[in-house]
Amino acid sequence: MFLAFKELKYSKTKFALIITVIILISYLVYFLTSLANGLASSYTNAVEKWNSDQIIITVDANDNMMMSYMEQDDFDAVETSGSKTKLGLFPAVINNPFAENILDSRMDVYFFGIDNDSFIKPSELNDLTLAGNQVIVDEELKKEGYEIGDLFGVTGSTQQFEIIGFSTNTTYQTVPVVYISLDTWQAYRYGSTNTPDLFSGIVVKGQMNHLPSNLISYTTEDYIATLPGYTAQVLTFSVMIVFLIIITAFVLGIFIYVLTIQKTSMFGVMKAQGISNGYIGGSVIIQTFLLVAFGIIVGLVLTILTGIFLADVIPFAVNIMFYILITASFFVFALFGGLFSVSAVLKIDPLRAIGG
């Protein structure tokens, strides 16, 4: 330990460069992880808030809930030991009819048609009743200047909707969710004249007892995996992060190995003085861990600061478990990198190292 600290203190510039590289790479890994988690969460926030066990759509919908058309008979035929609720799902483009430039005020959203007693409704707003054109919207609309009591229009329709509440973290496929009553959703989706009593899917809490052959059931995780682009996005970021960690380990291992070789004569003198291989090798490992620890801490702090300042601009989300796994991976790979340097120390011949 003494040798490791003494050398770090003596060669400040040299080790500062190594730490800078570790900081930059760790910052990149943590930042990409937070960005990937933010993007993934923005796809699934609304679905995960259901705390459901099964999501049911029609077999011929090809994993696409918007292409699923279900009737009351389908709902009645689904038997469960828990609870079930209807869901209408359809995208929309909303606008601010009072804006100076209506086209610039357009936003993509998803309309969720639900019953008032549905567990899909955000729990923090259960006291609100959806009636007529009253809606609950995600807090993302606050950033566009909307407030409770404001109205917004919908492209392709003359209807206007009144905001009665804001929900938190209710996005679906990266866009805000608008909760409306199922009757209003049906009128928007199919037209107000001769509106059919159709909906998109059934969300179930509890065990499934019977499912008709024309319907298909997914676990919540399996349904999320069917969302367009979700799996590809998660896999892409995961591969990038894994390779960055491996590259960091190689870079660190090369740096430490080169530094070790440069100190061959010094280690030779130490070994000639009777200092054991274990003590010298241990100092190399400790030094490696100190470099990694300092670089990771600074990189993590920079990542959190970035999230604080840019959370409203980019889909940034902190996941403590991911951070722990990445940090542990850094240290494990750094250990393997340091072991190569230790093996070089063990091979040093004291007599040859000091020029004998």
XYZ file of C-alpha atoms in Angstrom:
356
model
C 0.000 0.000 0.000
C 2.812 2.397 0.936
C 4.645 1.743 -2.347
C 1.466 2.257 -4.404
C 0.651 5.612 -2.773
C 4.268 6.779 -2.868
C 4.544 6.169 -6.602
C 1.201 7.817 -7.356
C 2.319 10.871 -5.432
C 5.718 10.945 -7.133
C 4.541 10.538 -10.767
C 1.493 12.794 -10.693
C 1.479 13.783 -14.382
C 1.888 10.256 -15.662
C -0.919 8.833 -13.563
C -3.126 11.888 -14.136
C -3.159 11.038 -17.849
C -4.180 7.462 -17.109
C -6.917 8.606 -14.724
C -8.183 11.076 -17.339
C -8.589 8.247 -19.847
C -10.462 6.146 -17.264
C -12.693 9.104 -16.360
C -13.608 9.718 -19.992
C -14.337 6.079 -20.756
C -16.274 5.473 -17.521
C -18.241 8.671 -18.109
C -19.104 7.454 -21.606
C -20.197 4.040 -20.293
C -22.336 5.466 -17.465
C -23.820 8.091 -19.754
C -24.727 5.561 -22.452
C -26.203 3.293 -19.781
C -28.374 6.115 -18.438
C -29.362 7.103 -21.967
C -30.251 3.514 -22.879
C -32.224 3.113 -19.650
C -33.992 6.413 -20.296
C -34.938 5.424 -23.816
C -36.109 1.978 -22.721
C -38.128 3.478 -19.866
C -39.765 6.012 -22.164
C -40.976 3.068 -24.256
C -42.494 1.225 -21.311
C -43.226 3.607 -18.412
C -46.998 3.500 -18.890
C -47.077 -0.304 -19.287
C -44.923 -0.931 -16.218
C -47.185 1.271 -14.089
C -50.035 -1.160 -14.713
C -48.289 -3.797 -12.562
C -50.083 -6.351 -14.710
C -49.386 -10.037 -15.265
C -50.920 -10.612 -18.704
C -51.800 -8.491 -21.734
C -54.282 -9.962 -24.207
C -54.906 -9.042 -27.837
C -56.376 -10.856 -30.841
C -54.322 -13.565 -32.544
C -54.533 -11.924 -35.980
C -53.188 -8.578 -34.686
C -49.607 -9.784 -35.299
C -48.313 -8.520 -31.919
C -49.692 -5.048 -32.617
C -52.316 -3.878 -30.132
C -53.472 -1.080 -32.423
C -54.494 -3.739 -34.947
C -56.442 -5.680 -32.333
C -60.231 -5.321 -32.357
C -62.050 -6.883 -29.420
C -65.723 -6.998 -28.410
C -67.568 -7.362 -25.119
C -67.958 -11.122 -25.749
C -64.145 -11.439 -25.863
C -63.856 -9.623 -22.567
C -66.507 -11.829 -20.940
C -64.847 -15.016 -22.241
C -61.521 -14.251 -20.526
C -61.545 -15.901 -17.100
C -59.058 -14.905 -14.425
C -58.672 -15.363 -10.689
C -57.599 -11.728 -10.446
C -58.908 -8.610 -12.141
C -59.157 -7.540 -15.758
C -59.792 -4.285 -17.571
C -60.309 -3.012 -21.103
C -57.835 -0.823 -22.935
C -58.222 1.210 -26.087
C -54.930 2.205 -27.717
C -54.406 4.555 -30.624
C -51.895 7.295 -31.574
C -52.886 10.910 -32.072
C -51.384 14.287 -32.882
C -52.569 17.038 -30.581
C -52.216 20.792 -30.940
C -52.826 23.973 -29.011
C -55.772 25.701 -30.715
C -54.871 28.990 -29.022
C -51.232 29.049 -30.105
C -50.008 31.697 -32.550
C -48.784 28.933 -34.832
C -50.882 25.800 -34.402
C -48.575 23.702 -36.592
C -45.616 24.412 -34.292
C -47.649 23.311 -31.258
C -48.276 19.779 -32.548
C -47.273 16.811 -30.383
C -47.412 13.053 -30.839
C -49.307 11.239 -28.076
C -51.023 7.906 -27.434
C -54.668 7.890 -26.390
C -55.431 5.257 -23.733
C -59.162 4.589 -23.528
C -59.995 3.235 -20.067
C -62.896 2.722 -17.694
C -62.987 5.010 -14.661
C -62.604 2.097 -12.231
C -59.691 0.635 -14.225
C -56.410 -0.097 -12.436
C -54.695 1.316 -15.534
C -55.600 4.825 -14.399
C -52.597 6.403 -12.598
C -53.029 5.575 -8.915
C -52.138 9.094 -7.810
C -55.175 10.398 -9.741
C -57.809 7.825 -8.795
C -60.011 10.556 -7.323
C -60.419 12.139 -10.770
C -63.319 11.028 -12.955
C -62.928 10.913 -16.724
C -66.146 12.131 -18.319
C -66.843 13.390 -21.806
C -63.779 15.096 -23.261
C -61.921 15.372 -19.951
C -58.465 13.806 -19.983
C -55.461 13.042 -17.790
C -52.151 13.682 -19.528
C -48.498 12.946 -18.890
C -46.474 15.726 -17.281
C -44.479 16.079 -20.504
C -47.281 18.382 -21.667
C -46.379 20.774 -18.868
C -43.142 21.489 -20.716
C -45.258 22.669 -23.644
C -47.049 25.158 -21.420
C -50.249 23.205 -20.730
C -51.970 23.580 -17.360
C -55.003 22.048 -15.665
C -58.137 23.396 -17.318
C -56.430 24.010 -20.671
C -57.858 22.655 -23.908
C -56.081 20.968 -26.796
C -57.255 19.890 -30.223
C -56.579 16.731 -32.213
C -55.445 16.613 -35.812
C -58.209 15.305 -38.080
C -60.949 16.072 -35.576
C -62.922 19.108 -34.443
C -63.033 17.831 -30.852
C -61.213 19.594 -28.048
C -60.169 17.954 -24.795
C -59.881 19.468 -21.325
C -56.931 18.579 -19.081
C -58.066 17.691 -15.540
C -54.836 16.167 -14.211
C -51.179 15.378 -14.861
C -49.655 11.927 -14.384
C -45.959 11.182 -13.868
C -43.787 8.907 -15.991
C -46.590 7.734 -18.271
C -45.021 7.488 -21.705
C -45.545 4.794 -24.316
C -43.078 4.255 -27.151
C -41.313 7.498 -26.103
C -44.387 9.767 -26.386
C -46.787 11.036 -23.683
C -49.954 9.150 -22.823
C -53.398 10.782 -22.712
C -55.986 8.917 -20.616
C -59.588 9.326 -21.742
C -62.808 7.459 -21.025
C -63.325 4.380 -23.176
C -66.547 5.790 -24.675
C -64.762 8.971 -25.752
C -61.867 6.935 -27.114
C -64.259 4.847 -29.225
C -65.884 7.995 -30.626
C -62.455 9.374 -31.540
C -61.177 6.077 -32.934
C -64.221 4.981 -34.936
C -66.283 8.141 -35.352
C -69.170 9.547 -33.350
C -71.853 8.126 -35.643
C -72.846 4.478 -34.988
C -69.759 4.027 -32.803
C -68.947 0.307 -32.379
C -68.308 -1.044 -28.891
C -64.735 -2.115 -29.664
C -61.463 -1.846 -27.779
C -57.845 -2.925 -28.330
C -56.820 -5.244 -25.531
C -57.393 -6.676 -22.079
C -54.969 -6.145 -19.217
C -55.018 -8.799 -16.486
C -53.779 -8.843 -12.912
C -53.658 -12.374 -11.537
C -53.679 -15.870 -12.972
C -55.323 -16.684 -16.295
C -57.909 -19.485 -16.070
C -59.373 -19.513 -19.587
C -58.475 -17.826 -22.868
C -60.505 -18.156 -26.098
C -58.664 -19.469 -29.165
C -59.047 -16.178 -31.055
C -57.041 -14.342 -28.397
C -53.374 -14.485 -27.419
C -51.855 -13.654 -24.054
C -48.420 -12.149 -23.325
C -46.653 -11.607 -20.070
C -45.923 -7.917 -19.557
C -42.231 -8.507 -20.323
C -43.034 -10.401 -23.524
C -45.443 -7.697 -24.638
C -42.813 -5.002 -24.072
C -40.384 -7.011 -26.196
C -42.861 -6.867 -29.107
C -42.885 -3.054 -29.177
C -41.281 -1.889 -32.449
C -37.609 -1.054 -32.007
C -37.468 -1.801 -28.275
C -35.449 -5.034 -28.390
C -33.086 -3.788 -31.104
C -32.422 -0.608 -29.151
C -31.722 -2.430 -25.867
C -29.428 -4.968 -27.539
C -27.509 -2.261 -29.420
C -26.792 -0.233 -26.308
C -25.992 -3.358 -24.283
C -23.379 -4.536 -26.798
C -21.846 -1.050 -26.950
C -21.577 -0.845 -23.168
C -20.073 -4.327 -22.796
C -17.432 -3.625 -25.440
C -16.601 -0.267 -23.867
C -15.981 -1.972 -20.516
C -13.764 -4.581 -22.168
C -11.855 -1.889 -24.074
C -11.368 0.021 -20.819
C -9.888 -3.083 -19.215
C -7.466 -3.578 -22.115
C -6.430 0.083 -22.128
C -5.864 0.072 -18.388
C -3.996 -3.240 -18.555
C -1.710 -1.915 -21.294
C -0.975 1.278 -19.347
C -0.146 -0.592 -16.153
C 1.933 -3.160 -18.062
C 3.976 -0.457 -19.800
C 4.520 1.349 -16.501
C 5.612 -1.912 -14.911
C 8.140 -2.645 -17.667
C 9.532 0.891 -17.326
C 10.174 0.194 -13.647
C 11.988 -3.093 -14.252
C 15.290 -1.837 -12.824
C 13.575 -0.419 -9.726
C 11.748 -3.664 -9.079
C 15.012 -5.535 -9.642
C 16.713 -3.494 -6.937
C 13.787 -4.070 -4.589
C 13.907 -7.814 -5.188
C 17.698 -7.803 -4.672
C 17.045 -6.139 -1.308
C 14.829 -9.049 -0.333
C 11.416 -7.477 -0.920
C 9.031 -10.272 -1.851
C 7.207 -10.726 -5.147
C 3.942 -10.668 -3.224
C 4.597 -7.196 -1.824
C 5.613 -5.773 -5.223
C 2.773 -7.503 -7.063
C 0.300 -6.385 -4.404
C 1.386 -2.769 -4.827
C 0.723 -3.040 -8.584
C -2.786 -4.430 -7.964
C -3.559 -1.775 -5.335
C -2.299 0.919 -7.668
C -4.542 -0.383 -10.438
C -7.589 -0.379 -8.157
C -6.844 3.139 -6.938
C -6.632 4.431 -10.505
C -9.888 2.703 -11.458
C -11.699 3.811 -8.304
C -10.772 7.466 -8.724
C -11.592 7.463 -12.442
C -14.949 5.730 -11.908
C -16.025 8.040 -9.075
C -15.289 11.163 -11.131
C -16.948 9.645 -14.218
C -20.050 8.760 -12.191
C -20.278 12.244 -10.695
C -19.988 13.799 -14.156
C -22.755 11.488 -15.403
C -25.128 12.468 -12.590
C -24.395 16.169 -13.159
C -25.099 15.699 -16.870
C -28.423 14.069 -16.010
C -29.384 16.941 -13.697
C -28.782 19.547 -16.393
C -30.024 17.616 -19.430
C -32.845 15.448 -18.029
C -35.443 17.715 -19.643
C -33.735 17.509 -23.032
C -32.712 13.855 -23.360
C -34.305 10.601 -22.093
C -31.912 10.199 -19.154
C -32.684 7.751 -16.334
C -30.518 6.594 -13.429
C -30.569 2.888 -12.605
C -28.623 2.068 -9.444
C -28.511 -1.661 -10.209
C -26.966 -1.042 -13.651
C -24.418 1.319 -12.099
C -23.438 -1.318 -9.530
C -23.041 -4.001 -12.201
C -20.954 -1.728 -14.425
C -18.762 -0.604 -11.525
C -18.182 -4.212 -10.472
C -17.333 -5.102 -14.081
C -14.791 -2.292 -14.233
C -13.025 -3.585 -11.132
C -13.124 -7.231 -12.244
C -11.678 -6.464 -15.672
C -9.139 -4.096 -14.105
C -8.038 -6.928 -11.821
C -7.374 -9.166 -14.813
C -5.477 -6.330 -16.488
C -3.368 -5.795 -13.379
C -2.550 -9.512 -13.159
C -0.673 -9.300 -16.473
C 1.560 -6.675 -14.897
C 2.065 -8.834 -11.817
C 3.150 -11.745 -13.998
C 5.758 -9.460 -15.563
C 7.021 -8.523 -12.094
C 7.399 -12.172 -11.118
C 9.621 -12.814 -14.155
C 12.081 -10.009 -13.344
C 15.600 -11.285 -12.690
C 17.161 -8.905 -10.107
C 20.674 -9.384 -11.420
C 19.800 -8.672 -15.048
C 17.437 -5.841 -14.123
C 20.198 -3.861 -12.376
C 22.655 -4.543 -15.154
C 24.669 -7.299 -13.526
